[in-house]
Short mmCIF file of C-alpha atoms in Angstrom, two decimals:
data_model
loop_
_atom_site.label_atom_id
_atom_site.label_comp_id
_atom_site.label_asym_id
_atom_site.label_seq_id
_atom_site.Cartn_x
_atom_site.Cartn_y
_atom_site.Cartn_z
CA UNK A 28 0.00 0.00 0.00
CA UNK A 29 2.69 2.65 0.80
CA UNK A 30 4.40 4.29 -2.17
CA UNK A 31 7.59 2.30 -2.87
CA UNK A 32 10.96 4.01 -3.10
CA UNK A 33 13.44 3.76 -5.94
CA UNK A 34 11.08 3.47 -8.92
CA UNK A 35 12.41 5.64 -11.81
CA UNK A 36 9.27 7.71 -12.43
CA UNK A 37 7.83 8.78 -15.78
CA UNK A 38 6.13 12.17 -15.39
CA UNK A 39 3.76 12.75 -18.29
CA UNK A 40 3.33 16.47 -17.54
CA UNK A 41 6.45 18.17 -16.28
CA UNK A 42 7.62 21.37 -17.91
CA UNK A 43 10.61 23.66 -18.08
CA UNK A 44 10.61 27.00 -16.19
CA UNK A 45 8.01 29.45 -17.50
CA UNK A 46 9.77 32.72 -18.22
CA UNK A 47 6.68 34.73 -19.24
CA UNK A 48 3.40 33.54 -17.73
CA UNK A 49 1.38 36.32 -19.34
CA UNK A 50 2.54 35.37 -22.82
CA UNK A 51 2.19 31.63 -22.15
CA UNK A 52 -1.50 31.90 -21.26
CA UNK A 53 -2.48 34.70 -23.62
CA UNK A 54 -4.46 32.24 -25.75
CA UNK A 55 -6.82 31.64 -22.81
CA UNK A 56 -7.28 35.33 -22.06
CA UNK A 57 -8.27 35.92 -25.68
CA UNK A 58 -11.10 33.40 -25.34
CA UNK A 59 -12.35 34.51 -21.93
CA UNK A 60 -15.26 36.90 -21.45
CA UNK A 61 -14.95 37.64 -17.72
CA UNK A 62 -12.74 40.44 -16.45
CA UNK A 63 -10.74 38.36 -13.98
CA UNK A 64 -9.61 35.87 -16.61
CA UNK A 65 -8.68 38.61 -19.04
CA UNK A 66 -6.50 40.29 -16.42
CA UNK A 67 -5.04 37.19 -14.77
CA UNK A 68 -1.47 36.07 -15.35
CA UNK A 69 -2.59 32.46 -14.94
CA UNK A 70 -6.32 32.07 -15.78
CA UNK A 71 -6.74 28.94 -13.65
CA UNK A 72 -4.91 30.25 -10.60
CA UNK A 73 -8.14 30.14 -8.59
CA UNK A 74 -7.79 26.33 -8.58
CA UNK A 75 -4.25 26.16 -7.17
CA UNK A 76 -2.32 27.20 -4.10
CA UNK A 77 1.39 27.96 -4.10
CA UNK A 78 1.95 28.16 -7.85
CA UNK A 79 5.77 28.02 -8.29
CA UNK A 80 6.02 31.18 -10.38
CA UNK A 81 9.67 31.84 -9.54
CA UNK A 82 11.01 28.32 -10.00
CA UNK A 83 14.04 28.20 -12.27
CA UNK A 84 14.32 31.93 -12.84
CA UNK A 85 17.82 32.94 -13.91
CA UNK A 86 18.91 29.31 -14.38
CA UNK A 87 19.56 27.25 -17.47
CA UNK A 88 16.09 25.71 -18.05
CA UNK A 89 17.33 22.22 -18.89
CA UNK A 90 19.87 22.13 -16.08
CA UNK A 91 17.39 23.20 -13.42
CA UNK A 92 14.73 20.80 -14.73
CA UNK A 93 17.10 17.83 -14.63
CA UNK A 94 18.14 18.87 -11.13
CA UNK A 95 14.50 18.85 -10.00
CA UNK A 96 13.83 15.54 -11.73
CA UNK A 97 16.82 13.92 -10.03
CA UNK A 98 15.75 15.30 -6.66
CA UNK A 99 12.39 13.53 -6.86
CA UNK A 100 13.41 10.38 -8.74
CA UNK A 101 11.89 11.27 -12.11
CA UNK A 102 13.56 9.46 -14.98
CA UNK A 103 11.54 10.72 -17.97
CA UNK A 104 9.67 13.93 -18.81
CA UNK A 105 8.12 15.34 -22.00
CA UNK A 106 9.61 18.06 -24.19
CA UNK A 107 8.25 19.88 -27.22
CA UNK A 108 10.36 19.98 -30.38
CA UNK A 109 8.71 23.30 -31.25
CA UNK A 110 10.66 25.23 -28.60
CA UNK A 111 14.39 25.88 -28.56
CA UNK A 112 14.69 24.47 -25.04
CA UNK A 113 12.66 21.39 -25.94
CA UNK A 114 14.76 20.67 -29.01
CA UNK A 115 17.99 20.96 -27.03
CA UNK A 116 16.63 18.65 -24.34
CA UNK A 117 15.59 16.00 -26.87
CA UNK A 118 18.92 16.13 -28.71
CA UNK A 119 21.26 16.39 -25.73
CA UNK A 120 19.38 14.23 -23.22
CA UNK A 121 17.50 11.58 -25.23
CA UNK A 122 17.36 9.23 -22.23
CA UNK A 123 15.64 11.79 -20.00
CA UNK A 124 13.18 13.56 -22.32
CA UNK A 125 10.71 12.25 -24.89
CA UNK A 126 9.05 14.32 -27.58
CA UNK A 127 5.39 15.32 -27.45
CA UNK A 128 3.85 17.63 -30.03
CA UNK A 129 0.88 19.89 -29.39
CA UNK A 130 -1.27 20.08 -32.51
CA UNK A 131 -4.29 22.15 -33.57
CA UNK A 132 -6.85 20.28 -35.69
CA UNK A 133 -8.10 23.63 -37.02
CA UNK A 134 -4.99 23.79 -39.21
CA UNK A 135 -5.93 20.66 -41.14
CA UNK A 136 -3.20 19.00 -43.17
CA UNK A 137 -0.63 21.47 -41.86
CA UNK A 138 -0.88 19.76 -38.46
CA UNK A 139 -0.69 16.30 -40.04
CA UNK A 140 2.48 17.21 -41.96
CA UNK A 141 3.98 18.78 -38.85
CA UNK A 142 3.38 15.56 -36.92
CA UNK A 143 5.14 13.55 -39.61
CA UNK A 144 8.08 15.96 -39.73
CA UNK A 145 8.56 16.03 -35.96
CA UNK A 146 8.37 12.25 -35.85
CA UNK A 147 11.01 11.99 -38.57
CA UNK A 148 13.31 14.53 -36.91
CA UNK A 149 12.79 13.93 -33.19
CA UNK A 150 11.01 10.60 -32.85
CA UNK A 151 8.06 12.12 -30.99
CA UNK A 152 6.14 9.66 -28.84
CA UNK A 153 2.78 11.42 -28.73
CA UNK A 154 0.54 14.17 -30.06
CA UNK A 155 -1.42 16.38 -27.67
CA UNK A 156 -4.43 18.70 -27.91
CA UNK A 157 -6.35 20.88 -25.45
CA UNK A 158 -9.78 21.07 -27.20
CA UNK A 159 -11.24 23.83 -25.01
CA UNK A 160 -8.13 25.96 -25.52
CA UNK A 161 -8.38 26.00 -29.30
CA UNK A 162 -9.70 28.95 -31.27
CA UNK A 163 -12.27 27.90 -32.32
CA UNK A 164 -12.82 25.02 -29.92
CA UNK A 165 -13.02 21.56 -31.47
CA UNK A 166 -14.96 18.67 -29.86
CA UNK A 167 -12.93 15.54 -29.17
CA UNK A 168 -14.96 13.56 -31.71
CA UNK A 169 -15.11 16.27 -34.39
CA UNK A 170 -14.15 15.41 -37.97
CA UNK A 171 -11.26 17.92 -37.76
CA UNK A 172 -9.53 15.60 -35.29
CA UNK A 173 -9.77 12.49 -37.45
CA UNK A 174 -6.74 13.09 -39.72
CA UNK A 175 -4.60 13.54 -36.58
CA UNK A 176 -5.97 10.43 -34.89
CA UNK A 177 -5.25 8.54 -38.10
CA UNK A 178 -1.71 9.93 -38.24
CA UNK A 179 -1.08 8.85 -34.63
CA UNK A 180 -2.19 5.33 -35.59
CA UNK A 181 0.00 5.39 -38.67
CA UNK A 182 3.05 6.56 -36.71
CA UNK A 183 2.23 4.18 -33.83
CA UNK A 184 2.35 6.96 -31.26
CA UNK A 185 -0.02 7.96 -28.44
CA UNK A 186 -2.45 10.89 -28.29
CA UNK A 187 -3.07 13.04 -25.19
CA UNK A 188 -6.38 14.92 -25.07
CA UNK A 189 -7.89 17.02 -22.29
CA UNK A 190 -11.30 15.76 -21.18
CA UNK A 191 -13.80 17.02 -18.63
CA UNK A 192 -14.74 20.52 -17.47
CA UNK A 193 -11.78 22.80 -18.26
CA UNK A 194 -10.29 24.92 -15.50
CA UNK A 195 -10.17 28.14 -17.55
CA UNK A 196 -13.51 29.95 -17.77
CA UNK A 197 -14.30 28.84 -21.29
CA UNK A 198 -17.09 26.53 -22.55
CA UNK A 199 -16.84 22.84 -21.68
CA UNK A 200 -18.99 21.09 -24.31
CA UNK A 201 -16.08 20.18 -26.57
CA UNK A 202 -14.46 18.13 -23.78
CA UNK A 203 -17.40 15.99 -22.70
CA UNK A 204 -16.10 12.55 -21.82
CA UNK A 205 -18.85 10.86 -23.86
CA UNK A 206 -17.09 12.09 -27.03
CA UNK A 207 -14.27 9.60 -26.37
CA UNK A 208 -16.59 6.68 -27.11
CA UNK A 209 -16.89 7.42 -30.82
CA UNK A 210 -13.16 8.04 -31.21
CA UNK A 211 -12.23 4.76 -29.55
CA UNK A 212 -14.79 2.91 -31.68
CA UNK A 213 -13.51 4.33 -34.96
CA UNK A 214 -9.80 4.04 -34.11
CA UNK A 215 -9.43 0.76 -32.19
CA UNK A 216 -5.62 0.83 -32.44
CA UNK A 217 -5.30 4.42 -31.13
CA UNK A 218 -3.60 4.75 -27.73
CA UNK A 219 -5.61 7.66 -26.29
CA UNK A 220 -4.73 9.22 -22.92
CA UNK A 221 -7.10 11.63 -21.19
CA UNK A 222 -5.61 14.58 -19.31
CA UNK A 223 -6.85 16.88 -16.54
CA UNK A 224 -9.26 14.61 -14.77
CA UNK A 225 -12.42 13.97 -16.85
CA UNK A 226 -14.42 15.60 -14.03
CA UNK A 227 -17.30 15.45 -13.28
CA UNK A 228 -17.59 12.39 -15.54
CA UNK A 229 -14.81 10.27 -14.03
CA UNK A 230 -17.25 7.36 -13.51
CA UNK A 231 -18.03 7.49 -17.22
CA UNK A 232 -14.30 7.59 -17.97
CA UNK A 233 -13.88 4.39 -15.96
CA UNK A 234 -16.74 2.72 -17.83
CA UNK A 235 -15.19 3.71 -21.17
CA UNK A 236 -11.75 2.44 -20.12
CA UNK A 237 -13.36 -0.89 -19.27
CA UNK A 238 -14.96 -0.89 -22.71
CA UNK A 239 -12.07 0.30 -24.88
CA UNK A 240 -8.57 -1.27 -24.62
CA UNK A 241 -6.82 1.77 -26.10
CA UNK A 242 -8.22 4.36 -23.65
CA UNK A 243 -6.06 5.46 -20.70
CA UNK A 244 -6.07 8.15 -18.00
CA UNK A 245 -3.30 10.30 -16.56
CA UNK A 246 -3.49 12.40 -13.39
CA UNK A 247 -2.26 15.71 -14.84
CA UNK A 248 -3.14 18.95 -13.02
CA UNK A 249 -4.33 17.13 -9.88
CA UNK A 250 -2.58 17.19 -6.52
CA UNK A 251 -2.48 13.59 -5.28
CA UNK A 252 -4.85 14.28 -2.38
CA UNK A 253 -7.47 15.27 -4.96
CA UNK A 254 -7.20 12.21 -7.22
CA UNK A 255 -10.83 11.21 -7.94
CA UNK A 256 -11.95 8.27 -5.77
CA UNK A 257 -13.41 6.51 -8.83
CA UNK A 258 -9.98 6.54 -10.49
CA UNK A 259 -8.20 5.19 -7.40
CA UNK A 260 -10.79 2.43 -7.04
CA UNK A 261 -10.47 1.51 -10.72
CA UNK A 262 -6.66 1.39 -10.53
CA UNK A 263 -6.88 -0.88 -7.49
CA UNK A 264 -9.28 -3.29 -9.17
CA UNK A 265 -9.51 -3.77 -12.93
CA UNK A 266 -7.62 -0.71 -14.12
CA UNK A 267 -4.04 -1.11 -12.90
CA UNK A 268 -2.81 -1.04 -16.51
CA UNK A 269 -4.80 2.07 -17.46
CA UNK A 270 -3.89 4.81 -14.95
CA UNK A 271 -0.65 6.79 -15.27
CA UNK A 272 1.09 9.48 -13.26
CA UNK A 273 1.29 13.02 -14.61
CA UNK A 274 2.09 16.09 -12.54
CA UNK A 275 1.64 19.79 -13.26
CA UNK A 276 5.00 21.32 -12.43
CA UNK A 277 5.64 24.22 -12.78
CA UNK A 278 2.33 25.23 -14.33
CA UNK A 279 0.25 24.98 -11.17
CA UNK A 280 1.83 22.54 -8.72
CA UNK A 281 5.32 22.10 -7.32
CA UNK A 282 6.97 18.69 -7.43
CA UNK A 283 7.58 19.07 -3.72
CA UNK A 284 3.83 19.23 -3.06
CA UNK A 285 3.06 16.39 -5.46
CA UNK A 286 5.68 14.01 -4.10
CA UNK A 287 4.94 14.92 -0.47
CA UNK A 288 1.26 14.06 -0.94
CA UNK A 289 1.83 11.02 -3.16
CA UNK A 290 2.60 8.48 -0.37
CA UNK A 291 -0.88 9.04 1.06
CA UNK A 292 -2.63 7.83 -2.11
CA UNK A 293 -4.19 4.45 -1.21
CA UNK A 294 -2.97 2.46 -4.21
CA UNK A 295 -2.40 -1.26 -3.74
CA UNK A 296 1.14 -2.60 -3.95
CA UNK A 297 0.84 -3.94 -7.48
CA UNK A 298 -0.49 -0.60 -8.78
CA UNK A 299 2.42 1.64 -7.83
CA UNK A 300 5.07 0.49 -10.35
CA UNK A 301 2.50 0.50 -13.13
CA UNK A 302 1.16 3.93 -12.18
CA UNK A 303 4.56 5.59 -11.75
CA UNK A 304 6.40 3.98 -14.65
CA UNK A 305 5.43 0.78 -16.41
CA UNK A 306 2.18 1.90 -18.04
CA UNK A 307 3.80 5.01 -19.50
CA UNK A 308 6.73 3.03 -20.85
CA UNK A 309 4.34 0.65 -22.58
CA UNK A 310 1.80 3.14 -23.91
CA UNK A 311 4.39 5.62 -25.18
CA UNK A 312 6.84 2.86 -26.20
CA UNK A 313 9.72 4.44 -24.31
CA UNK A 314 12.96 2.49 -24.26
CA UNK A 315 15.77 2.90 -21.77
#
């Protein structure tokens, strides 16, 4: 039951230091209608305490990230080949960082070609999309997504997609968990990973994971003490192979808070190595 020590962790959502929060989240402010969101540096700050705004300031971003990873026993973390820092991390530290590419289905074949190019150049392991953060928003099961789902199948890589009510004050309909059903039906070989909780439809997410072999769940943007009970129960019973660890450092949570709370999560002994490492290695096809 207690969290074991010494497992080399795969963190599916760990980022480099954010040098300009206002610029990073400008896309959310442009969508928002309420005054607070338009003026906020971090439009979901109301959901988090102790956001590590100053972490890594004045340091080499890769050096300080590796230092933090080593401190907390994290072996792998994602990096985007679209940023200078991400490219350097993937090239110089290929055994610590794996490539993930954020794509916008609104751009059509441009996004498909970009996915192919980044796979050829950097060996990306996954595509990723935040449907509620797109302009315009695109439902998870919309026809605009289908060329990208097909490309992920063709490249044999995973696909991360946010599902559930989004934290930013933007409409939620595009991220309804029920949309996943059609996608999993049409793309049975797609390895699809939901991000950011699936709330308040986590029971439905569990039902769909039972139904569809390719559907998985990661714990991004949740402090461990807030992991949904339905997800913990599922991991402890029939879903040990479906639930994966993802943090939210430094976007909203510190690794110190995450790893301090983690030992209190009531996972069974056989779940921990799968949750922290083995499932991610398998689903993303990471090799040491």
